[in-house]
Amino acid sequence: METRELAYFVEVARELHFGRAAERLGIAQPPLSRAIARLERRLGVRLLERTSRRVTLTPAGEALLAEGGAALRAVEAAVRRTRRAGGTGARLVLAMKPGGDGGGLLPDVLAEYEREPDALPVEMLFGYGARQALDDGRADAALLYAPRADLTGLAVEELVVEPQVVVLPRTHRLAGRAQVSMADLRGEVMPRTPYRPDGDGPMVTEGGQVMQLIALGRVVAVLPRSYRRLLRDDLTAVPVPDAPPTTLVLAWPEESRSRALAAFVRVTAAVAARRDARTHADAGAAAGRP
């Protein structure tokens, strides 16, 4: 199967109209029809049912649309990563939410990574679409929070486990509490993000939007505890003990064989482990004080 034929089929399958698909592809309709017929002969199945009035997908066509779209995206991502690795100014791109490094893990990681012999310059890509940046090849690795983010098809290194807090305006009815429960938050409007598209509030794509909406009283947000570092003076964070803890992970495509990325994973895991050991030692010392 040729990639071009697959791309032609995916466009027709999405449009369910040969004329519109040909226009979007920038080709004439007869060559497009011949390409689809050739693809059907190669696969030995009918992909489309065509009448004078409409085009519909067969079960085989539906399967190829789902699988073929993913395959094309994977090819495009591979092309982006290959060009980035082989071109002038090769670099490693790390995607993350603003402030989403487990409470300041990244400065130590970057400083230590620079000393690695396989290191590349690290470029940061900020936003809530970190997983999407991995899928489309714009990023080589991402800092994500599980279980919020979908980690399917990714290799991961667990870094930091964090309890969650709810971020509220200081004037909110719950702002003075020592802690709240998820039941206390029932009825509150939560923002939608690419990580949590099922929320009932406005869609946000970066951290500044979330904090602004909270300050305006439009939403509240349950976030990892380390996000307290980003709070404005008019916001507060209250622990939510019964909210499931989140785990900060470093994620990357399973098929990656980049030595620069392998070094970055190794350094990040080591820095996170040392910080975790210090945290436990400090907690133990505090517990032993009279």
PDB file of C-alpha atoms in Angstrom:
ATOM      1  CA  MET A   1       0.000   0.000   0.000  1.00  0.00           C
ATOM      2  CA  GLU A   2       1.351   3.430  -0.920  1.00  0.00           C
ATOM      3  CA  THR A   3       1.078   6.277   1.538  1.00  0.00           C
ATOM      4  CA  ARG A   4      -0.372   8.509  -1.164  1.00  0.00           C
ATOM      5  CA  GLU A   5      -3.178   6.055  -1.926  1.00  0.00           C
ATOM      6  CA  LEU A   6      -3.944   5.761   1.773  1.00  0.00           C
ATOM      7  CA  ALA A   7      -4.103   9.551   2.090  1.00  0.00           C
ATOM      8  CA  TYR A   8      -6.467   9.696  -0.900  1.00  0.00           C
ATOM      9  CA  PHE A   9      -8.754   7.099   0.660  1.00  0.00           C
ATOM     10  CA  VAL A  10      -8.819   8.832   4.061  1.00  0.00           C
ATOM     11  CA  GLU A  11      -9.841  12.117   2.437  1.00  0.00           C
ATOM     12  CA  VAL A  12     -12.655  10.450   0.452  1.00  0.00           C
ATOM     13  CA  ALA A  13     -13.785   8.546   3.538  1.00  0.00           C
ATOM     14  CA  ARG A  14     -13.989  11.735   5.559  1.00  0.00           C
ATOM     15  CA  GLU A  15     -15.800  13.709   2.870  1.00  0.00           C
ATOM     16  CA  LEU A  16     -17.912  10.816   1.486  1.00  0.00           C
ATOM     17  CA  HIS A  17     -17.815  12.749  -1.750  1.00  0.00           C
ATOM     18  CA  PHE A  18     -15.262  12.248  -4.540  1.00  0.00           C
ATOM     19  CA  GLY A  19     -15.616  15.769  -5.913  1.00  0.00           C
ATOM     20  CA  ARG A  20     -15.014  17.531  -2.605  1.00  0.00           C
ATOM     21  CA  ALA A  21     -12.176  15.150  -1.728  1.00  0.00           C
ATOM     22  CA  ALA A  22     -10.480  15.764  -5.087  1.00  0.00           C
ATOM     23  CA  GLU A  23     -10.777  19.514  -4.568  1.00  0.00           C
ATOM     24  CA  ARG A  24      -9.234  19.318  -1.105  1.00  0.00           C
ATOM     25  CA  LEU A  25      -6.415  17.127  -2.416  1.00  0.00           C
ATOM     26  CA  GLY A  26      -5.778  19.395  -5.380  1.00  0.00           C
ATOM     27  CA  ILE A  27      -6.202  16.676  -8.008  1.00  0.00           C
ATOM     28  CA  ALA A  28      -8.793  15.822 -10.646  1.00  0.00           C
ATOM     29  CA  GLN A  29     -11.582  13.407  -9.773  1.00  0.00           C
ATOM     30  CA  PRO A  30     -10.796  10.627 -12.319  1.00  0.00           C
ATOM     31  CA  PRO A  31      -7.248   9.961 -10.988  1.00  0.00           C
ATOM     32  CA  LEU A  32      -8.664   9.927  -7.464  1.00  0.00           C
ATOM     33  CA  SER A  33     -11.295   7.335  -8.417  1.00  0.00           C
ATOM     34  CA  ARG A  34      -8.643   5.197 -10.114  1.00  0.00           C
ATOM     35  CA  ALA A  35      -6.393   5.380  -7.042  1.00  0.00           C
ATOM     36  CA  ILE A  36      -9.213   4.180  -4.761  1.00  0.00           C
ATOM     37  CA  ALA A  37     -10.075   1.353  -7.157  1.00  0.00           C
ATOM     38  CA  ARG A  38      -6.399   0.330  -7.265  1.00  0.00           C
ATOM     39  CA  LEU A  39      -6.258   0.310  -3.464  1.00  0.00           C
ATOM     40  CA  GLU A  40      -9.357  -1.888  -3.276  1.00  0.00           C
ATOM     41  CA  ARG A  41      -7.802  -4.365  -5.730  1.00  0.00           C
ATOM     42  CA  ARG A  42      -4.605  -4.529  -3.684  1.00  0.00           C
ATOM     43  CA  LEU A  43      -6.468  -5.157  -0.453  1.00  0.00           C
ATOM     44  CA  GLY A  44      -8.980  -7.518  -2.026  1.00  0.00           C
ATOM     45  CA  VAL A  45     -11.945  -5.817  -0.325  1.00  0.00           C
ATOM     46  CA  ARG A  46     -14.469  -3.149  -1.205  1.00  0.00           C
ATOM     47  CA  LEU A  47     -13.928   0.004   0.840  1.00  0.00           C
ATOM     48  CA  LEU A  48     -16.694   2.240  -0.495  1.00  0.00           C
ATOM     49  CA  GLU A  49     -20.204   1.722  -1.797  1.00  0.00           C
ATOM     50  CA  ARG A  50     -20.880   4.215  -4.584  1.00  0.00           C
ATOM     51  CA  THR A  51     -24.191   5.147  -6.150  1.00  0.00           C
ATOM     52  CA  SER A  52     -25.165   8.116  -8.291  1.00  0.00           C
ATOM     53  CA  ARG A  53     -26.393   9.892  -5.149  1.00  0.00           C
ATOM     54  CA  ARG A  54     -24.028   9.018  -2.341  1.00  0.00           C
ATOM     55  CA  VAL A  55     -20.858   7.372  -1.123  1.00  0.00           C
ATOM     56  CA  THR A  56     -20.828   5.212   2.011  1.00  0.00           C
ATOM     57  CA  LEU A  57     -18.163   3.254   3.843  1.00  0.00           C
ATOM     58  CA  THR A  58     -18.232  -0.528   3.998  1.00  0.00           C
ATOM     59  CA  PRO A  59     -17.182  -2.203   7.286  1.00  0.00           C
ATOM     60  CA  ALA A  60     -13.734  -2.676   5.723  1.00  0.00           C
ATOM     61  CA  GLY A  61     -13.662   0.999   4.799  1.00  0.00           C
ATOM     62  CA  GLU A  62     -14.557   2.033   8.344  1.00  0.00           C
ATOM     63  CA  ALA A  63     -11.708  -0.104   9.682  1.00  0.00           C
ATOM     64  CA  LEU A  64      -9.212   1.365   7.208  1.00  0.00           C
ATOM     65  CA  LEU A  65     -10.329   4.908   7.987  1.00  0.00           C
ATOM     66  CA  ALA A  66      -9.599   4.398  11.690  1.00  0.00           C
ATOM     67  CA  GLU A  67      -6.313   2.565  11.171  1.00  0.00           C
ATOM     68  CA  GLY A  68      -5.222   4.535   8.117  1.00  0.00           C
ATOM     69  CA  GLY A  69      -5.714   7.908   9.756  1.00  0.00           C
ATOM     70  CA  ALA A  70      -3.541   6.815  12.675  1.00  0.00           C
ATOM     71  CA  ALA A  71      -0.910   5.443  10.283  1.00  0.00           C
ATOM     72  CA  LEU A  72      -0.739   8.700   8.336  1.00  0.00           C
ATOM     73  CA  ARG A  73      -0.378  10.697  11.532  1.00  0.00           C
ATOM     74  CA  ALA A  74       2.441   8.374  12.628  1.00  0.00           C
ATOM     75  CA  VAL A  75       4.225   8.860   9.297  1.00  0.00           C
ATOM     76  CA  GLU A  76       3.895  12.641   9.541  1.00  0.00           C
ATOM     77  CA  ALA A  77       5.220  12.552  13.115  1.00  0.00           C
ATOM     78  CA  ALA A  78       8.175  10.410  12.045  1.00  0.00           C
ATOM     79  CA  VAL A  79       8.998  12.872   9.270  1.00  0.00           C
ATOM     80  CA  ARG A  80       8.986  15.809  11.714  1.00  0.00           C
ATOM     81  CA  ARG A  81      11.212  14.018  14.231  1.00  0.00           C
ATOM     82  CA  THR A  82      13.587  12.814  11.520  1.00  0.00           C
ATOM     83  CA  ARG A  83      14.017  16.305  10.098  1.00  0.00           C
ATOM     84  CA  ARG A  84      14.533  17.748  13.566  1.00  0.00           C
ATOM     85  CA  ALA A  85      17.155  15.120  14.441  1.00  0.00           C
ATOM     86  CA  GLY A  86      19.010  15.268  11.138  1.00  0.00           C
ATOM     87  CA  GLY A  87      18.840  18.929  10.256  1.00  0.00           C
ATOM     88  CA  THR A  88      21.044  21.757  11.321  1.00  0.00           C
ATOM     89  CA  GLY A  89      20.409  22.838  14.887  1.00  0.00           C
ATOM     90  CA  ALA A  90      19.198  19.426  16.058  1.00  0.00           C
ATOM     91  CA  ARG A  91      17.312  19.686  19.352  1.00  0.00           C
ATOM     92  CA  LEU A  92      15.121  17.773  21.777  1.00  0.00           C
ATOM     93  CA  VAL A  93      11.610  19.191  22.194  1.00  0.00           C
ATOM     94  CA  LEU A  94       9.867  18.720  25.552  1.00  0.00           C
ATOM     95  CA  ALA A  95       6.127  19.462  25.805  1.00  0.00           C
ATOM     96  CA  MET A  96       4.461  20.313  29.105  1.00  0.00           C
ATOM     97  CA  LYS A  97       1.768  22.392  30.756  1.00  0.00           C
ATOM     98  CA  PRO A  98       3.034  25.652  32.282  1.00  0.00           C
ATOM     99  CA  GLY A  99       4.172  24.789  35.802  1.00  0.00           C
ATOM    100  CA  GLY A 100       3.647  21.091  35.173  1.00  0.00           C
ATOM    101  CA  ASP A 101       7.036  19.822  36.331  1.00  0.00           C
ATOM    102  CA  GLY A 102       6.109  18.524  39.754  1.00  0.00           C
ATOM    103  CA  GLY A 103       7.096  21.617  41.659  1.00  0.00           C
ATOM    104  CA  GLY A 104      10.334  22.733  40.065  1.00  0.00           C
ATOM    105  CA  LEU A 105      11.929  19.475  38.926  1.00  0.00           C
ATOM    106  CA  LEU A 106      12.975  20.787  35.523  1.00  0.00           C
ATOM    107  CA  PRO A 107      15.781  23.263  36.390  1.00  0.00           C
ATOM    108  CA  ASP A 108      17.876  20.507  37.983  1.00  0.00           C
ATOM    109  CA  VAL A 109      17.077  18.145  35.112  1.00  0.00           C
ATOM    110  CA  LEU A 110      18.193  20.623  32.454  1.00  0.00           C
ATOM    111  CA  ALA A 111      21.378  21.546  34.319  1.00  0.00           C
ATOM    112  CA  GLU A 112      22.374  17.895  34.718  1.00  0.00           C
ATOM    113  CA  TYR A 113      21.331  16.897  31.200  1.00  0.00           C
ATOM    114  CA  GLU A 114      23.624  19.522  29.666  1.00  0.00           C
ATOM    115  CA  ARG A 115      26.606  17.547  30.987  1.00  0.00           C
ATOM    116  CA  GLU A 116      25.555  14.352  29.174  1.00  0.00           C
ATOM    117  CA  PRO A 117      27.699  13.487  26.107  1.00  0.00           C
ATOM    118  CA  ASP A 118      24.574  12.666  24.040  1.00  0.00           C
ATOM    119  CA  ALA A 119      22.679  15.793  25.091  1.00  0.00           C
ATOM    120  CA  LEU A 120      20.965  18.089  22.609  1.00  0.00           C
ATOM    121  CA  PRO A 121      19.679  21.619  23.264  1.00  0.00           C
ATOM    122  CA  VAL A 122      16.235  21.341  24.877  1.00  0.00           C
ATOM    123  CA  GLU A 123      13.372  23.385  23.449  1.00  0.00           C
ATOM    124  CA  MET A 124      10.236  23.815  25.568  1.00  0.00           C
ATOM    125  CA  LEU A 125       6.740  23.579  24.108  1.00  0.00           C
ATOM    126  CA  PHE A 126       4.154  24.873  26.584  1.00  0.00           C
ATOM    127  CA  GLY A 127       0.403  24.232  26.494  1.00  0.00           C
ATOM    128  CA  TYR A 128      -2.320  21.775  27.415  1.00  0.00           C
ATOM    129  CA  GLY A 129      -1.840  19.820  24.162  1.00  0.00           C
ATOM    130  CA  ALA A 130       1.342  18.029  25.279  1.00  0.00           C
ATOM    131  CA  ARG A 131       0.018  14.583  24.366  1.00  0.00           C
ATOM    132  CA  GLN A 132      -1.066  15.847  20.950  1.00  0.00           C
ATOM    133  CA  ALA A 133       2.406  17.315  20.419  1.00  0.00           C
ATOM    134  CA  LEU A 134       3.853  13.838  20.942  1.00  0.00           C
ATOM    135  CA  ASP A 135       1.366  12.251  18.563  1.00  0.00           C
ATOM    136  CA  ASP A 136       1.981  14.672  15.706  1.00  0.00           C
ATOM    137  CA  GLY A 137       5.771  14.735  16.090  1.00  0.00           C
ATOM    138  CA  ARG A 138       6.166  18.309  17.320  1.00  0.00           C
ATOM    139  CA  ALA A 139       7.651  16.988  20.579  1.00  0.00           C
ATOM    140  CA  ASP A 140      10.075  14.186  21.425  1.00  0.00           C
ATOM    141  CA  ALA A 141       8.937  13.819  25.033  1.00  0.00           C
ATOM    142  CA  ALA A 142       6.313  15.272  27.345  1.00  0.00           C
ATOM    143  CA  LEU A 143       5.667  15.763  31.026  1.00  0.00           C
ATOM    144  CA  LEU A 144       2.139  14.490  31.632  1.00  0.00           C
ATOM    145  CA  TYR A 145      -0.031  13.818  34.658  1.00  0.00           C
ATOM    146  CA  ALA A 146      -1.586  10.362  34.995  1.00  0.00           C
ATOM    147  CA  PRO A 147      -4.375   9.384  35.113  1.00  0.00           C
ATOM    148  CA  ARG A 148      -5.512  12.662  33.520  1.00  0.00           C
ATOM    149  CA  ALA A 149      -3.551  12.102  30.324  1.00  0.00           C
ATOM    150  CA  ASP A 150      -4.019   9.158  27.968  1.00  0.00           C
ATOM    151  CA  LEU A 151      -0.719   7.244  27.980  1.00  0.00           C
ATOM    152  CA  THR A 152      -1.713   4.620  25.417  1.00  0.00           C
ATOM    153  CA  GLY A 153       1.140   3.782  23.067  1.00  0.00           C
ATOM    154  CA  LEU A 154       3.722   5.707  25.085  1.00  0.00           C
ATOM    155  CA  ALA A 155       6.715   4.638  27.119  1.00  0.00           C
ATOM    156  CA  VAL A 156       6.679   6.335  30.526  1.00  0.00           C
ATOM    157  CA  GLU A 157       8.922   6.973  33.506  1.00  0.00           C
ATOM    158  CA  GLU A 158       7.065   7.780  36.736  1.00  0.00           C
ATOM    159  CA  LEU A 159       8.585  10.780  38.497  1.00  0.00           C
ATOM    160  CA  VAL A 160       6.466  12.378  41.228  1.00  0.00           C
ATOM    161  CA  VAL A 161       3.261  11.332  42.996  1.00  0.00           C
ATOM    162  CA  GLU A 162       1.248  14.314  44.212  1.00  0.00           C
ATOM    163  CA  PRO A 163      -1.983  14.804  46.181  1.00  0.00           C
ATOM    164  CA  GLN A 164      -4.456  17.265  44.696  1.00  0.00           C
ATOM    165  CA  VAL A 165      -5.806  20.627  45.775  1.00  0.00           C
ATOM    166  CA  VAL A 166      -8.711  22.720  44.596  1.00  0.00           C
ATOM    167  CA  VAL A 167      -7.814  26.230  43.455  1.00  0.00           C
ATOM    168  CA  LEU A 168     -10.441  28.808  44.409  1.00  0.00           C
ATOM    169  CA  PRO A 169     -10.915  32.580  44.579  1.00  0.00           C
ATOM    170  CA  ARG A 170     -10.171  33.822  48.092  1.00  0.00           C
ATOM    171  CA  THR A 171     -13.796  34.954  48.283  1.00  0.00           C
ATOM    172  CA  HIS A 172     -15.170  31.476  47.546  1.00  0.00           C
ATOM    173  CA  ARG A 173     -17.418  29.814  50.173  1.00  0.00           C
ATOM    174  CA  LEU A 174     -14.855  26.992  50.626  1.00  0.00           C
ATOM    175  CA  ALA A 175     -11.706  29.150  50.639  1.00  0.00           C
ATOM    176  CA  GLY A 176     -11.312  29.205  54.428  1.00  0.00           C
ATOM    177  CA  ARG A 177     -11.522  25.440  54.911  1.00  0.00           C
ATOM    178  CA  ALA A 178      -8.540  23.360  56.075  1.00  0.00           C
ATOM    179  CA  GLN A 179      -9.601  20.762  53.501  1.00  0.00           C
ATOM    180  CA  VAL A 180     -12.568  19.897  51.295  1.00  0.00           C
ATOM    181  CA  SER A 181     -13.974  16.713  49.801  1.00  0.00           C
ATOM    182  CA  MET A 182     -14.999  15.970  46.250  1.00  0.00           C
ATOM    183  CA  ALA A 183     -18.577  15.957  47.517  1.00  0.00           C
ATOM    184  CA  ASP A 184     -18.132  19.574  48.648  1.00  0.00           C
ATOM    185  CA  LEU A 185     -17.258  20.459  45.042  1.00  0.00           C
ATOM    186  CA  ARG A 186     -20.375  18.920  43.554  1.00  0.00           C
ATOM    187  CA  GLY A 187     -22.109  21.532  41.436  1.00  0.00           C
ATOM    188  CA  GLU A 188     -18.961  23.614  40.918  1.00  0.00           C
ATOM    189  CA  VAL A 189     -18.021  24.373  37.302  1.00  0.00           C
ATOM    190  CA  MET A 190     -14.766  22.733  36.201  1.00  0.00           C
ATOM    191  CA  PRO A 191     -12.817  23.842  33.108  1.00  0.00           C
ATOM    192  CA  ARG A 192     -12.463  21.602  30.081  1.00  0.00           C
ATOM    193  CA  THR A 193      -8.967  20.863  28.805  1.00  0.00           C
ATOM    194  CA  PRO A 194      -7.511  18.470  26.222  1.00  0.00           C
ATOM    195  CA  TYR A 195      -6.800  16.230  29.238  1.00  0.00           C
ATOM    196  CA  ARG A 196     -10.360  16.493  30.578  1.00  0.00           C
ATOM    197  CA  PRO A 197     -12.708  17.313  27.686  1.00  0.00           C
ATOM    198  CA  ASP A 198     -15.713  16.115  29.713  1.00  0.00           C
ATOM    199  CA  GLY A 199     -15.762  19.133  32.023  1.00  0.00           C
ATOM    200  CA  ASP A 200     -18.750  21.472  32.052  1.00  0.00           C
ATOM    201  CA  GLY A 201     -16.878  24.774  31.908  1.00  0.00           C
ATOM    202  CA  PRO A 202     -15.083  26.696  29.164  1.00  0.00           C
ATOM    203  CA  MET A 203     -12.266  25.047  27.208  1.00  0.00           C
ATOM    204  CA  VAL A 204      -8.798  26.233  28.242  1.00  0.00           C
ATOM    205  CA  THR A 205      -5.482  25.549  26.541  1.00  0.00           C
ATOM    206  CA  GLU A 206      -2.933  27.010  28.967  1.00  0.00           C
ATOM    207  CA  GLY A 207      -2.447  27.616  32.665  1.00  0.00           C
ATOM    208  CA  GLY A 208      -2.872  31.373  32.629  1.00  0.00           C
ATOM    209  CA  GLN A 209      -6.393  30.984  31.273  1.00  0.00           C
ATOM    210  CA  VAL A 210      -7.322  28.645  34.109  1.00  0.00           C
ATOM    211  CA  MET A 211      -6.073  30.999  36.811  1.00  0.00           C
ATOM    212  CA  GLN A 212      -7.821  33.970  35.217  1.00  0.00           C
ATOM    213  CA  LEU A 213     -11.134  32.102  34.987  1.00  0.00           C
ATOM    214  CA  ILE A 214     -10.837  31.009  38.625  1.00  0.00           C
ATOM    215  CA  ALA A 215     -10.117  34.589  39.736  1.00  0.00           C
ATOM    216  CA  LEU A 216     -13.219  35.739  37.846  1.00  0.00           C
ATOM    217  CA  GLY A 217     -15.342  33.160  39.683  1.00  0.00           C
ATOM    218  CA  ARG A 218     -16.178  31.282  36.480  1.00  0.00           C
ATOM    219  CA  VAL A 219     -14.619  27.934  37.440  1.00  0.00           C
ATOM    220  CA  VAL A 220     -12.696  26.078  40.133  1.00  0.00           C
ATOM    221  CA  ALA A 221      -9.985  23.551  39.311  1.00  0.00           C
ATOM    222  CA  VAL A 222      -8.653  20.428  41.017  1.00  0.00           C
ATOM    223  CA  LEU A 223      -4.923  20.339  40.300  1.00  0.00           C
ATOM    224  CA  PRO A 224      -1.716  18.675  41.532  1.00  0.00           C
ATOM    225  CA  ARG A 225      -0.460  20.231  44.762  1.00  0.00           C
ATOM    226  CA  SER A 226       2.661  21.705  43.124  1.00  0.00           C
ATOM    227  CA  TYR A 227       0.456  24.149  41.202  1.00  0.00           C
ATOM    228  CA  ARG A 228       0.236  26.202  44.386  1.00  0.00           C
ATOM    229  CA  ARG A 229       3.487  27.822  43.219  1.00  0.00           C
ATOM    230  CA  LEU A 230       1.576  29.496  40.379  1.00  0.00           C
ATOM    231  CA  LEU A 231      -1.181  31.058  42.479  1.00  0.00           C
ATOM    232  CA  ARG A 232      -1.998  34.733  42.197  1.00  0.00           C
ATOM    233  CA  ASP A 233      -2.603  36.754  45.367  1.00  0.00           C
ATOM    234  CA  ASP A 234      -6.371  36.571  44.853  1.00  0.00           C
ATOM    235  CA  LEU A 235      -6.408  32.759  44.705  1.00  0.00           C
ATOM    236  CA  THR A 236      -5.978  30.031  47.300  1.00  0.00           C
ATOM    237  CA  ALA A 237      -5.513  26.253  47.245  1.00  0.00           C
ATOM    238  CA  VAL A 238      -7.306  23.879  49.608  1.00  0.00           C
ATOM    239  CA  PRO A 239      -6.309  20.192  49.952  1.00  0.00           C
ATOM    240  CA  VAL A 240      -8.772  17.593  48.620  1.00  0.00           C
ATOM    241  CA  PRO A 241      -7.743  14.390  50.462  1.00  0.00           C
ATOM    242  CA  ASP A 242     -10.234  12.118  48.687  1.00  0.00           C
ATOM    243  CA  ALA A 243      -9.224  13.230  45.185  1.00  0.00           C
ATOM    244  CA  PRO A 244      -7.086  10.504  43.608  1.00  0.00           C
ATOM    245  CA  PRO A 245      -3.384  11.377  43.606  1.00  0.00           C
ATOM    246  CA  THR A 246      -1.751  12.299  40.326  1.00  0.00           C
ATOM    247  CA  THR A 247       1.554  10.994  39.021  1.00  0.00           C
ATOM    248  CA  LEU A 248       3.869  13.163  36.958  1.00  0.00           C
ATOM    249  CA  VAL A 249       5.417  11.039  34.226  1.00  0.00           C
ATOM    250  CA  LEU A 250       7.919  11.620  31.474  1.00  0.00           C
ATOM    251  CA  ALA A 251       6.409  10.097  28.328  1.00  0.00           C
ATOM    252  CA  TRP A 252       7.806   9.457  24.861  1.00  0.00           C
ATOM    253  CA  PRO A 253       6.922   7.330  21.801  1.00  0.00           C
ATOM    254  CA  GLU A 254       7.531   3.641  22.450  1.00  0.00           C
ATOM    255  CA  GLU A 255       9.415   3.220  19.195  1.00  0.00           C
ATOM    256  CA  SER A 256      11.958   5.998  19.864  1.00  0.00           C
ATOM    257  CA  ARG A 257      15.631   4.978  19.667  1.00  0.00           C
ATOM    258  CA  SER A 258      17.141   8.435  20.177  1.00  0.00           C
ATOM    259  CA  ARG A 259      20.264   8.429  22.342  1.00  0.00           C
ATOM    260  CA  ALA A 260      19.645  12.075  23.250  1.00  0.00           C
ATOM    261  CA  LEU A 261      16.168  11.176  24.488  1.00  0.00           C
ATOM    262  CA  ALA A 262      17.447   8.116  26.364  1.00  0.00           C
ATOM    263  CA  ALA A 263      19.925  10.343  28.186  1.00  0.00           C
ATOM    264  CA  PHE A 264      17.169  12.829  29.037  1.00  0.00           C
ATOM    265  CA  VAL A 265      14.978  10.054  30.453  1.00  0.00           C
ATOM    266  CA  ARG A 266      17.858   8.699  32.526  1.00  0.00           C
ATOM    267  CA  VAL A 267      18.739  12.117  33.967  1.00  0.00           C
ATOM    268  CA  THR A 268      15.108  13.030  34.693  1.00  0.00           C
ATOM    269  CA  ALA A 269      14.518   9.746  36.544  1.00  0.00           C
ATOM    270  CA  ALA A 270      17.682  10.217  38.606  1.00  0.00           C
ATOM    271  CA  VAL A 271      16.842  13.800  39.585  1.00  0.00           C
ATOM    272  CA  ALA A 272      13.283  12.809  40.550  1.00  0.00           C
ATOM    273  CA  ALA A 273      14.557   9.871  42.643  1.00  0.00           C
ATOM    274  CA  ARG A 274      17.023  12.072  44.533  1.00  0.00           C
ATOM    275  CA  ARG A 275      14.372  14.650  45.264  1.00  0.00           C
ATOM    276  CA  ASP A 276      11.965  11.955  46.460  1.00  0.00           C
ATOM    277  CA  ALA A 277      14.647  10.599  48.793  1.00  0.00           C
ATOM    278  CA  ARG A 278      15.266  14.092  50.215  1.00  0.00           C
ATOM    279  CA  THR A 279      11.543  14.623  50.719  1.00  0.00           C
ATOM    280  CA  HIS A 280      11.187  11.377  52.661  1.00  0.00           C
ATOM    281  CA  ALA A 281      14.301  12.151  54.727  1.00  0.00           C
ATOM    282  CA  ASP A 282      12.968  15.615  55.600  1.00  0.00           C
ATOM    283  CA  ALA A 283       9.578  14.160  56.521  1.00  0.00           C
ATOM    284  CA  GLY A 284      11.236  11.559  58.736  1.00  0.00           C
ATOM    285  CA  ALA A 285      13.360  14.184  60.468  1.00  0.00           C
ATOM    286  CA  ALA A 286      10.321  16.382  61.056  1.00  0.00           C
ATOM    287  CA  ALA A 287       8.376  13.455  62.528  1.00  0.00           C
ATOM    288  CA  GLY A 288      11.218  12.745  64.965  1.00  0.00           C
ATOM    289  CA  ARG A 289      11.444  16.262  66.340  1.00  0.00           C
ATOM    290  CA  PRO A 290      10.171  16.736  69.913  1.00  0.00           C
TER     291      PRO A 290
END
